[in-house]
XYZ file of C-alpha atoms in Angstrom:
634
model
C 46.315 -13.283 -20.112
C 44.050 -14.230 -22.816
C 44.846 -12.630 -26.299
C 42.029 -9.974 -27.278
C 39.614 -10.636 -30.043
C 37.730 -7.996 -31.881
C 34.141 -8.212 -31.969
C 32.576 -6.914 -35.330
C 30.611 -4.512 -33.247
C 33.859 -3.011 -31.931
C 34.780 -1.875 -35.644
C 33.659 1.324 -34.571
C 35.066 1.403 -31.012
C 32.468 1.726 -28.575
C 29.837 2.553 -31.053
C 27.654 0.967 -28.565
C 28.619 2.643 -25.597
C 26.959 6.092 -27.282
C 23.747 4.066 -27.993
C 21.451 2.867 -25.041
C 22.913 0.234 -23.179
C 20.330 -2.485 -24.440
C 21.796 -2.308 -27.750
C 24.767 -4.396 -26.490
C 22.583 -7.089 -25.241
C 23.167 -10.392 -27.888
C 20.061 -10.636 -29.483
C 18.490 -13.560 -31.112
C 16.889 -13.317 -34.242
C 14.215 -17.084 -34.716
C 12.469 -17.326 -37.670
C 10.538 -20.019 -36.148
C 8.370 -19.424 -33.196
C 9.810 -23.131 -31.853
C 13.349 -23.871 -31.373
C 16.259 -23.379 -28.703
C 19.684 -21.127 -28.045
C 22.290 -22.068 -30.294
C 24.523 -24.069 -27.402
C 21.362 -26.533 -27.126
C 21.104 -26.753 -31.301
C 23.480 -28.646 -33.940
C 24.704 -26.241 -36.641
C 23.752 -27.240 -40.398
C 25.452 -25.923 -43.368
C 22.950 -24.910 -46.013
C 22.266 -22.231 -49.242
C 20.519 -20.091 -46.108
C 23.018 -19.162 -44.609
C 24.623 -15.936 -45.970
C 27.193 -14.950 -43.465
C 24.828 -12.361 -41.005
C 22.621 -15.114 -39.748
C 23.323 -18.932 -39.345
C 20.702 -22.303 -39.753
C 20.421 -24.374 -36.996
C 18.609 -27.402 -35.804
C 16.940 -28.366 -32.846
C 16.811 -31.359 -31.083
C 13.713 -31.945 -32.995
C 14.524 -31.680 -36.515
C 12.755 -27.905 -36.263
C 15.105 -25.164 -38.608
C 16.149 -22.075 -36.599
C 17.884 -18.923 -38.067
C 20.070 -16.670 -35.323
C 21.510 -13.358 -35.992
C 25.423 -14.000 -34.946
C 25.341 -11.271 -32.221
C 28.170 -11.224 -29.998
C 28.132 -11.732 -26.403
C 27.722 -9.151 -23.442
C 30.435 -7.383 -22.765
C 30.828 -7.908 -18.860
C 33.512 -7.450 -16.169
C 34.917 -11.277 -16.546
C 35.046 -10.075 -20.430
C 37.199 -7.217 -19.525
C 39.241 -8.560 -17.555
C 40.784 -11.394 -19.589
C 42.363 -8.219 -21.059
C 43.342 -6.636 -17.804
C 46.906 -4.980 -17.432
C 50.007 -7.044 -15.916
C 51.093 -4.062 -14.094
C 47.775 -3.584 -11.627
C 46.614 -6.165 -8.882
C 43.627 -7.267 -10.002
C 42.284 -6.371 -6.498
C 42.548 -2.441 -7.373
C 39.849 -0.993 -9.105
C 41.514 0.784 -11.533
C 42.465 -2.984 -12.609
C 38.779 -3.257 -14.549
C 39.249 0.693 -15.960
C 42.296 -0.302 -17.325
C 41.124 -3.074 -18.529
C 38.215 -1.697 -19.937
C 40.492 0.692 -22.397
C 42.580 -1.881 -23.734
C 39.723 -4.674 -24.702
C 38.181 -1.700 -26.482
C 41.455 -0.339 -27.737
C 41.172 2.868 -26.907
C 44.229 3.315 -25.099
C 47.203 1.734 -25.982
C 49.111 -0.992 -23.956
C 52.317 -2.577 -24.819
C 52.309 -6.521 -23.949
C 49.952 -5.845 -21.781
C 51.136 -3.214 -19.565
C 49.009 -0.228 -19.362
C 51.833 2.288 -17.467
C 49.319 4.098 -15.542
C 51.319 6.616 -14.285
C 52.923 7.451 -16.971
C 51.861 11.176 -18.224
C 49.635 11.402 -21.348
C 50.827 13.860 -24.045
C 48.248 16.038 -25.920
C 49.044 13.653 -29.219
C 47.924 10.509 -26.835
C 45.024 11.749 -25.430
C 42.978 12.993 -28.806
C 44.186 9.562 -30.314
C 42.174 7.999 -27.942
C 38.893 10.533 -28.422
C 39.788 9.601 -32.298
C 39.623 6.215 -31.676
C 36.280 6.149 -29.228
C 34.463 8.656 -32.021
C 34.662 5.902 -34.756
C 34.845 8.282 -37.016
C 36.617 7.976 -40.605
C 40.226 9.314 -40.784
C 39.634 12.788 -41.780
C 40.156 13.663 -46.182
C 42.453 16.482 -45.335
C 45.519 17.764 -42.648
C 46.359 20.603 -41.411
C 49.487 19.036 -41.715
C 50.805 19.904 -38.144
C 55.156 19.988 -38.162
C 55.497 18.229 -35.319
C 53.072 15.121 -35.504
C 54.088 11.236 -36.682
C 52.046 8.503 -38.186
C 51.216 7.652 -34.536
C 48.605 10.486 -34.172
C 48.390 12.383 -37.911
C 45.202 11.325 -38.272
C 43.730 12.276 -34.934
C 45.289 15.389 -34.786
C 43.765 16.309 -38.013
C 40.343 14.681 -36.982
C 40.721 16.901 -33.562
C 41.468 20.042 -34.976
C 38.672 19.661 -37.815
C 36.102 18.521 -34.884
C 37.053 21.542 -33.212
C 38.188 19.007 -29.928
C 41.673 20.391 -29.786
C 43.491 23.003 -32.113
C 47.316 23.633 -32.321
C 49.305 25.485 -30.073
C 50.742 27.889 -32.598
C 53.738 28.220 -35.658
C 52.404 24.904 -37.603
C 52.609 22.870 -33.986
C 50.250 20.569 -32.555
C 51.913 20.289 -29.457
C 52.210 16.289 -29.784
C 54.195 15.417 -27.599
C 53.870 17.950 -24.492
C 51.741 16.962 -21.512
C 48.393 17.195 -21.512
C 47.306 19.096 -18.618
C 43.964 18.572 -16.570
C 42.475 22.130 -18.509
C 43.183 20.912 -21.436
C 42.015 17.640 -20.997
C 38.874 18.888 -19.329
C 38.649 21.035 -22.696
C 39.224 17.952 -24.935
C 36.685 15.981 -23.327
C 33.288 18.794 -23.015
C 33.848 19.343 -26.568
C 34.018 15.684 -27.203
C 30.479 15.090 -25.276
C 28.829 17.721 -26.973
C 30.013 16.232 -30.478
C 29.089 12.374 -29.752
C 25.327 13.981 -27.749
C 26.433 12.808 -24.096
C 25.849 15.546 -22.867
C 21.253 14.896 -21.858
C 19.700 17.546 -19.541
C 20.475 15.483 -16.309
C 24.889 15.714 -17.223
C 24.533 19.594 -17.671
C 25.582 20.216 -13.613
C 28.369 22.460 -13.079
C 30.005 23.908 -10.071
C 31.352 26.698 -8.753
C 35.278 27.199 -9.738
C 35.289 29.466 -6.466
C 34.549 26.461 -4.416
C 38.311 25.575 -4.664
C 41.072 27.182 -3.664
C 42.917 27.392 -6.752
C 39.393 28.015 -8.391
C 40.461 31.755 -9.246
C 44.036 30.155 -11.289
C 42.031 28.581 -13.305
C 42.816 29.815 -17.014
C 40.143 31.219 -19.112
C 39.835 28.690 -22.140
C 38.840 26.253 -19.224
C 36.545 27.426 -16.876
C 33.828 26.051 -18.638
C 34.997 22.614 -18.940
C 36.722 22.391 -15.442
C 33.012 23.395 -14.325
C 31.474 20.610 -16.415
C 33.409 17.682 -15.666
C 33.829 18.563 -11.608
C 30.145 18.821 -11.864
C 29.709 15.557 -13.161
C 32.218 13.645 -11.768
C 34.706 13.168 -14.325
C 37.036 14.142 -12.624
C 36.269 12.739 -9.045
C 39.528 10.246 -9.352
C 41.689 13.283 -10.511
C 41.060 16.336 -8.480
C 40.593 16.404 -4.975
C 41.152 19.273 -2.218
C 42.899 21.537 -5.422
C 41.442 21.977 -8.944
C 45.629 22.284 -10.380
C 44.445 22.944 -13.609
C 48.026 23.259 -14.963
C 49.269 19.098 -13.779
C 49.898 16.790 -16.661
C 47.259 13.675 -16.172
C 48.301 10.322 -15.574
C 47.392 7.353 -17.881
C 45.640 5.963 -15.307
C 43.760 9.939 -14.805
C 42.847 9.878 -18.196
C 40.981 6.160 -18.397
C 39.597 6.847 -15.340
C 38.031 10.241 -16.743
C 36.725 8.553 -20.134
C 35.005 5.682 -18.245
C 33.676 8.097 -16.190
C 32.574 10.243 -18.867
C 31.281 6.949 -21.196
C 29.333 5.777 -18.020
C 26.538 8.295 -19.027
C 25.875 6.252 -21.517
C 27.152 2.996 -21.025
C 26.423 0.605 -17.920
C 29.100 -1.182 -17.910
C 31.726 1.612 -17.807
C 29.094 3.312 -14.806
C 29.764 0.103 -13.157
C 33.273 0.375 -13.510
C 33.256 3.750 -12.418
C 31.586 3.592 -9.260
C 34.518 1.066 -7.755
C 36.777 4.256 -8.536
C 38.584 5.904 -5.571
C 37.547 9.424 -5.325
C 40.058 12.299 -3.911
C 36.732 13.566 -2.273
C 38.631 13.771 1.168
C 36.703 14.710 4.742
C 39.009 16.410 6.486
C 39.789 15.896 10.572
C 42.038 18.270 10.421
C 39.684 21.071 8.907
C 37.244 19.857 11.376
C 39.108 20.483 14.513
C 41.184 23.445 13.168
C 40.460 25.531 16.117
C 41.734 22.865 18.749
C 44.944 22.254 16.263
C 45.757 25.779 15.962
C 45.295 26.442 20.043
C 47.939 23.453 20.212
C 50.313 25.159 17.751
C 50.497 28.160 19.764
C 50.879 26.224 22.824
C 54.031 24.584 21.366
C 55.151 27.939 19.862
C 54.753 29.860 22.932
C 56.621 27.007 25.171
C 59.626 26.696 22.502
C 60.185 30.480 22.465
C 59.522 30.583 18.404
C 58.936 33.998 17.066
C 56.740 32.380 14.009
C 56.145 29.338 12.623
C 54.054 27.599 9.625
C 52.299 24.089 9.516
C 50.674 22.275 6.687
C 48.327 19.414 7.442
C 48.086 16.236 4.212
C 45.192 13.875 4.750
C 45.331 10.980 1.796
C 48.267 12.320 -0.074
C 45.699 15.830 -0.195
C 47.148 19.391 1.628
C 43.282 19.637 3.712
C 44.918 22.219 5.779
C 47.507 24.916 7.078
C 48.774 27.200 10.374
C 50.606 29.484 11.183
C 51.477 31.670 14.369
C 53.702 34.731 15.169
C 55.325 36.910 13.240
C 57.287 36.808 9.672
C 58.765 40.280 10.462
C 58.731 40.572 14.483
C 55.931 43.115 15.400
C 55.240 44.279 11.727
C 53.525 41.537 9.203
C 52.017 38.398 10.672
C 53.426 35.291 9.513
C 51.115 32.904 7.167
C 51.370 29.833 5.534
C 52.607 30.999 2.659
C 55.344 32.985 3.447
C 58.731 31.423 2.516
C 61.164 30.559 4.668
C 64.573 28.826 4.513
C 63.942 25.026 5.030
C 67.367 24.068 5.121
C 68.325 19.979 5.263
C 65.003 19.636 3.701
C 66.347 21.169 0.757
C 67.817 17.229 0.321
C 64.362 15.695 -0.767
C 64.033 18.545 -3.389
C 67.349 17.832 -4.838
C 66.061 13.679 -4.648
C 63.446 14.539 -6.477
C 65.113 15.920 -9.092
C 67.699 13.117 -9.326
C 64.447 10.579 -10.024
C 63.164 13.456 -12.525
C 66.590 13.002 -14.552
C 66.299 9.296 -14.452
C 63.081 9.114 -15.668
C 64.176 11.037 -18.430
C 67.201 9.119 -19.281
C 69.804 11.436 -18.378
C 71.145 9.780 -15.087
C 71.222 6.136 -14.103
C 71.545 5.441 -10.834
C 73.987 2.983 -9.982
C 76.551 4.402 -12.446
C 79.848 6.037 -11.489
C 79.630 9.661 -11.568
C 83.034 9.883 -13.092
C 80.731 9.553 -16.420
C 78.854 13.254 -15.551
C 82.240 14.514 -14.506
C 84.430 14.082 -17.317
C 86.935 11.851 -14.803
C 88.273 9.008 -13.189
C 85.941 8.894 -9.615
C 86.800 6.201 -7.182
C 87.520 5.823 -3.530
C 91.412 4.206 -3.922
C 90.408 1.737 -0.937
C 87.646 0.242 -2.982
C 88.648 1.153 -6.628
C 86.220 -1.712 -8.113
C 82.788 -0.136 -6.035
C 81.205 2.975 -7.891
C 80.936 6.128 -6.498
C 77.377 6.209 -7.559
C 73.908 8.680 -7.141
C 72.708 6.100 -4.842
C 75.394 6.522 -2.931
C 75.168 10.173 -2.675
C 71.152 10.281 -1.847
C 71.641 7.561 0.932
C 74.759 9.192 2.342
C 77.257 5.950 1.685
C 78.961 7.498 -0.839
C 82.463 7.155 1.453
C 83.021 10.710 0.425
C 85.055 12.672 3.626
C 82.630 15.007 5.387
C 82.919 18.747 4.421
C 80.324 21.997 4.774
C 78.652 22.553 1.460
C 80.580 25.774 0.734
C 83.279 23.519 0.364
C 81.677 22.689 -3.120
C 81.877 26.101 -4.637
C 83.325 24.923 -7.785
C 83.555 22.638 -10.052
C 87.525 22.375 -10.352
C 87.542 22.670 -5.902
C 85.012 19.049 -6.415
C 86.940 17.621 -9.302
C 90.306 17.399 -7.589
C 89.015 15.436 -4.199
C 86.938 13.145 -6.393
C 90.018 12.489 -8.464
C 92.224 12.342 -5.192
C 92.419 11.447 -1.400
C 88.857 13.341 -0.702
C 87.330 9.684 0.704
C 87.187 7.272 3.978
C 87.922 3.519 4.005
C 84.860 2.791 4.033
C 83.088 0.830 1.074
C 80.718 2.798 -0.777
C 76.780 2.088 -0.586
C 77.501 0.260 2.782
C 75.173 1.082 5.195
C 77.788 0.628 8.001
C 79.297 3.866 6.888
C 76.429 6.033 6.798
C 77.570 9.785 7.978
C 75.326 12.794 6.975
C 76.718 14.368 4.455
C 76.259 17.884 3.588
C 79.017 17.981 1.289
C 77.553 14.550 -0.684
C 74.543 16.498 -1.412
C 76.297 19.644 -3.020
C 78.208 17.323 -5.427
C 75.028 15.430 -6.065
C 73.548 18.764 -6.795
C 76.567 19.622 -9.441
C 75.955 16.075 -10.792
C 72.978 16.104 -11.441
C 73.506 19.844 -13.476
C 76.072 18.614 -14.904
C 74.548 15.178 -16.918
C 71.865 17.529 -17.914
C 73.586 20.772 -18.565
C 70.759 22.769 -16.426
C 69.833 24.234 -13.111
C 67.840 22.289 -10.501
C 65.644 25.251 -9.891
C 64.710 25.107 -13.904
C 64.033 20.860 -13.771
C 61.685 21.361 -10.726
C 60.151 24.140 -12.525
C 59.643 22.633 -15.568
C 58.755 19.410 -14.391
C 56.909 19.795 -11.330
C 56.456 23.371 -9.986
C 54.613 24.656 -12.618
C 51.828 22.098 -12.234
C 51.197 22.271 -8.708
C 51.693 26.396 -8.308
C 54.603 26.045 -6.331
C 56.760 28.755 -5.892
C 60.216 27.750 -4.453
C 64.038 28.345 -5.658
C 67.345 27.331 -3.780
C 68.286 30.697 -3.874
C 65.597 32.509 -1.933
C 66.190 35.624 -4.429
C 65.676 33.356 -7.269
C 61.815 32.825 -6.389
C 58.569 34.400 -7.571
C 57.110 36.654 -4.824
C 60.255 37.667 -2.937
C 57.551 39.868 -0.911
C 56.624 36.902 0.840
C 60.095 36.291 2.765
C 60.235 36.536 6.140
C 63.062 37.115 8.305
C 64.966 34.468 9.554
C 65.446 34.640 13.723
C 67.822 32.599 16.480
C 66.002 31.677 19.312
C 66.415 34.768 21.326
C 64.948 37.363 18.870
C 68.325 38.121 17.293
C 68.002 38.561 13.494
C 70.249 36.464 11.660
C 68.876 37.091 7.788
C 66.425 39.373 6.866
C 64.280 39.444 4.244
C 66.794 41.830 1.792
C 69.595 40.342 2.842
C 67.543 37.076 1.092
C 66.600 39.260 -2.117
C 69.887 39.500 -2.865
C 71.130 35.864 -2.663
C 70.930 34.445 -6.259
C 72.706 31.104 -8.179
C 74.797 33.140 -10.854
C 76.600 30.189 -11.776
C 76.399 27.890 -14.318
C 74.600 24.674 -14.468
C 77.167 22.413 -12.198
C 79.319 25.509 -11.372
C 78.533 25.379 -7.620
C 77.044 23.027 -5.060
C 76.887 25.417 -1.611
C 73.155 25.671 -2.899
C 72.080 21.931 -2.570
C 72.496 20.701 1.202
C 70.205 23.224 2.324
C 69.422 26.203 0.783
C 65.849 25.997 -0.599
C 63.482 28.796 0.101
C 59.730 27.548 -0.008
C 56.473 27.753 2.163
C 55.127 25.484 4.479
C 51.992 25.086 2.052
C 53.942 24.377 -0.597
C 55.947 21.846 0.431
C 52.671 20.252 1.562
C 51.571 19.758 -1.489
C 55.088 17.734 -2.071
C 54.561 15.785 0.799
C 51.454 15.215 -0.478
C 52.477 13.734 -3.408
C 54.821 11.248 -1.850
C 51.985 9.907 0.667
C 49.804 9.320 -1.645
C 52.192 6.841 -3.282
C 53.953 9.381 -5.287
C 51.678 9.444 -8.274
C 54.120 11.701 -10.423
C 57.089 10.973 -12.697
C 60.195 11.269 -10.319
C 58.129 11.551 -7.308
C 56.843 8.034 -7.606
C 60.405 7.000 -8.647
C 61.516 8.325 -5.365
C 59.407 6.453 -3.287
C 59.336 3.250 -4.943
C 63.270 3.275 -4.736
C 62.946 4.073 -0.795
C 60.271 1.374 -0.226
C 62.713 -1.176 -1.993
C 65.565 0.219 0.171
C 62.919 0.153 3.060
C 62.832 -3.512 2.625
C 65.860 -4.378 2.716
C 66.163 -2.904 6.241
C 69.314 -1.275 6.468
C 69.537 0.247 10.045
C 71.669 3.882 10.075
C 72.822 4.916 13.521
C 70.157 6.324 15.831
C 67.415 3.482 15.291
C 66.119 4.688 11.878
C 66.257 3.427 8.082
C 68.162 5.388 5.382
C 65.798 5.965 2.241
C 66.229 8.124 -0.781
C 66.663 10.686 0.621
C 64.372 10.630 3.410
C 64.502 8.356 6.780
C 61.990 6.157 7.678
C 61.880 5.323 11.552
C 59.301 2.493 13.062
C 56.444 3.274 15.901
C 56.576 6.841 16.068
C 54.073 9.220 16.826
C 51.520 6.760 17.450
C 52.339 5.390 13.757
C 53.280 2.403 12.468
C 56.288 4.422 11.151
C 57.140 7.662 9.758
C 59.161 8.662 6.402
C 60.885 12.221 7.682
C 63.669 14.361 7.104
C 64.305 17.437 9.865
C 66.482 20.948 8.940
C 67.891 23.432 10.614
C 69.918 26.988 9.992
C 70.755 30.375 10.886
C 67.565 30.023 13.542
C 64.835 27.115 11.943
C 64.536 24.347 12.930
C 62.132 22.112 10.417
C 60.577 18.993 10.123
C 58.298 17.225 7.201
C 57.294 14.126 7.516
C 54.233 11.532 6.507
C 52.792 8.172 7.136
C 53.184 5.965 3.845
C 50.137 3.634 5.355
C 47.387 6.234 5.640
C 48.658 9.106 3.241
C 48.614 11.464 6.103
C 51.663 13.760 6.659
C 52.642 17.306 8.619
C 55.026 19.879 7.491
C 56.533 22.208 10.437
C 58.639 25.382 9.868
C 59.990 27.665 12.536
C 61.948 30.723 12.850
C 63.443 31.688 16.795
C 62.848 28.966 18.131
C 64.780 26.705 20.696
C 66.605 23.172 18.946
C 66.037 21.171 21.670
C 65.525 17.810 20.559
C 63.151 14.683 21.536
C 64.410 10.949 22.193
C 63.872 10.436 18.459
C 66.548 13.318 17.271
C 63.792 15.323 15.917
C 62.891 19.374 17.208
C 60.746 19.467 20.154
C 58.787 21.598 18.663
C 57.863 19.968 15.580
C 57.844 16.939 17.331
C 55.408 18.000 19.305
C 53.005 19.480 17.070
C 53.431 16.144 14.707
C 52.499 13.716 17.451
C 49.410 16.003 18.349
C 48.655 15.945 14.662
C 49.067 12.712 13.794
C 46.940 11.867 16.623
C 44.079 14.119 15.859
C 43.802 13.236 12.628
């Protein structure tokens, strides 16, 4: 990669791109009528020359003068400075680009970390930079911001772009979220006048369905930069005004915003992928739904919920029966047990952890517990996380409740609790409900919290999901339905489930972790969602680029599918290439999620009542069935 060099007209950052485009276009300043372009003239050194304009001669002996304009800025100029960590074939390759020849965002050695999540400090240090303003005489001198973004904070809180968030605080370093971005950004166009008659189109919030979550302060702006399209590479079926943005999001949104003005970044922006999505699942929901209740009917299930993803987007949901028999109709948004599925939640927030330093994932877990853990057949090979989340840990098979404490845990990983087999060997593989409870403690344990409060934190709060693995612990306990065997027979209902809560402390029990997550179908969609679509989010990406590197190394498990973290992936399935999926079942379900990581499509399936019965593949007949007619519909 070529190093960048700073134009003189770049002084200002972009001070072009908020004048008409023409005024980028090298210019050539003759004082003679005759004469030629400077590549066709010999330079000569005289008293004329005064350091904004340089003499030349022609070919015949005729004195020129030419302004030292700089070159057009083009695509080929860009992307000399294009990011090592983008193929050049994706377009955001050139928006990336774009940022760092201008400087606007920073890259380290030439890596641009585009999914990495922009904090508030971040993203009005790049505003600060693309203003060219002068750093501003006073501060408001914020508590919490560095040398790395004084300046712009100051400048953004005296341009009225983006104020503190209370007790001397600028909130620096917390995630900016797509509101406040949105925010950042209409006050920014209305400052620097890009905001002409023809860039004043709004839409209507309603339009989504989120639209009525949307916060106050950013109603206006959401409107403003959906209306425009500044956000067509960042929000697609769901506004989710509370997700952080994406390095990548954020570039994508300024080019988008700077193309009003400038044609190179329009140029740029039109090669963008947009999250518009047309939906063939929305389009044939009536045929879906009549196949849902075909399957539901033939299975015996007393309800049943079903969330449709389309290009990493939730386009659609189902449901059918009953989430109390004969009383309140079950919808897609009740919340139901999903058992074994439970496992991806807790991967999830294993790759949360190790994104944030606190876990590593090839390390004995003796270091979280305090002790000496080793299988005494293989004392040299680590009883790792990776071990745990791909079910080779060697660890002897138990029920989860047999991890109800930590001292129960502590004594069979410090004694004769393992097989002979060698740890991370794919040979071994044996589901492992008990693996995932001490994961579960692990993972509480390195970071002194509760899983429930990571996912929160980290995740759930941004995409409005409400889900806890105790079903007490969650939001709208009004939504639970009651969990039925296939029969009719009630086997927990719904206050039975308002009283089940995790009253220990962070690591203090595991029965939780195998299988105990409460959630709807619609949310875990939007989950699913996020892994098909590449995983676009800190510990969801980590996730699946782990499983795609495990993936490749094609380590068959028994039953003709491939372990990943923690999902399976198994080949020509459902009239798909191949399927990532991971099935539960308990006290009645019987669950399935699953997506295709070629086409960003995926189905979610939860059931209450009815029958396990099981297809060639070892997955529920009845989710089976309603995937395959999915997956071929859409």
């Amino acid at each position: 990669m070529g190093k960048r060099v700073w134009m003189a007209a770049a002084a200002v950052l972009l001070l072009a791109v908020l004048l008409p485009a023409a005024a980028s276009v090298p210019r050539f300043m003759k004082l003679q009528n005759e004469g030629k372009e400077p590549q066709e003239a010999e330079s000569m050194q005289g008293e004329d020359a005064d350091g904004s304009a340089e003499a030349w001669q022609n070919e015949d002996g005729i004195g020129v003068m030419v302004e030292n304009a700089e070159p057009a800025v083009t695509l080929e100029t860009i992307r000399d400075a294009g990011p090592l960590d983008i193929f050049p074939e994706d377009p955001a390759y050139d928006t990336a680009g774009y940022l760092m020849y201008y400087e606007i965002m920073d890259d380290w050695d030439g890596v641009f970390d585009p999914y990495a999540m922009v904090t508030r400090g971040e993203a009005v240090t790049a505003l600060y930079r693309l203003s060219g303003d002068a750093p501003p005489a006073e501060s408001p001198g914020f508590s919490d911001v560095d040398d790395r973004c004084s300046d712009a904070a100051a400048w953004a809180a005296g341009a009225g772009i983006a104020q503190g968030t209370g007790d001397g605080r600028f909130g620096a370093g917390q995630p900016v979220s797509r509101g406040q971005l949105a925010v950042m950004l209409y006050r920014f166009a209305e400052k620097q006048d890009l905001m002409p008659k023809e860039y004043m189109i709004t839409v209507a919030l309603e339009s989504y369905p989120d639209g009525a979550d949307v916060p106050n302060y950013a109603k206006e702006a959401l409107s403003w930069v959906l209306g425009n399209d500044i956000y067509n590479t960042i929000v697609g079926e769901s506004i989710l005004a509370g997700a952080p943005v994406s390095r990548l999001q954020m570039g994508q949104a300024l080019v988008a915003m700077l193309s009003i003005k400038d044609d190179l970044a329009a140029e740029i922006h039109a090669e963008q992928t947009e999250r518009v999505l047309v939906s063939v699942s929305r389009d044939n929901h009536t045929d879906i739904q009549a196949a849902i209740d075909t399957a539901a009917k033939r299975y015996g299930a007393v309800g049943l919920q079903v969330a449709v993803v389309e290009n990493g987007e939730l386009c659609d949901t189902y449901a059918y029966g009953w989430a109390t028999r004969n009383q309140v109709s079950m919808t897609a948004n009740h919340k139901m047990r999903v058992a074994s599925i439970s496992k991806v939640l807790v991967g999830i927030s294993a790759m949360l952890l190790r994104e944030e330093g606190i876990v590593d994932l090839d390390t004995s877990i003796g270091e979280y517990w305090g002790c000496t853990v080793k299988n005494p057949y293989h004392p040299e090979t680590p009883i790792s996380l990776r071990t745990l989340l791909t079910h080779t840990s060697s660890l002897a098979e138990l029920e989860a409740a047999d991890a109800s404490s930590i001292s129960s845990v502590k004594a069979r990983l410090q004694g004769s609790g393992f097989t002979r087999g060698t740890p991370g060997d794919a040979a071994i593989w044996n589901y492992n409900n008990y693996g995932f409870a001490v994961l579960g403690m692990t993972l509480e344990l390195a970071s002194n919290r509760h899983l429930d409060a990571i996912l929160q934190e980290r995740l759930f709060v941004f995409m409005s999901i409400d889900g806890a693995f105790a079903s007490g612990d969650i939001q709208h306990t009004e939504l639970l339905a009651n969990l039925y065997r296939n029969g009719g027979e009630i086997s927990r209902a719904v206050e039975t489930q308002k009283g089940i809560h995790i009253k220990a402390q962070p690591g203090g029990s595991g029965i939780f972790f195998a299988g105990g997550m409460t959630i709807s179908a619609a949310d875990l969609g939007k989950l699913v969602g996020l892994m098909a679509a590449d995983g676009r989010y800190e510990g969801v990406q980590l996730m699946t680029e782990e499983s795609v590197r495990i993936m490749e190394s094609r380590q068959e498990i028994p039953g003709g599918s491939y372990q990943a973290i923690p999902m399976r992936y198994r080949t020509d399935i459902y009239g798909r290439d191949g399927l990532y999926y991971h099935t539960g079942s308990a006290y009645g379900v019987f669950n399935c999620i699953s997506y295709d990581p070629e086409t960003g499509d995926g189905v979610v399936v939860l059931t209450v009542g009815a029958s396990g019965v099981q297809d060639s593949n070892a997955i529920y007949s009845i989710c089976a069935d309603i995937s395959q007619y999915i997956y071929n519909i859409i």
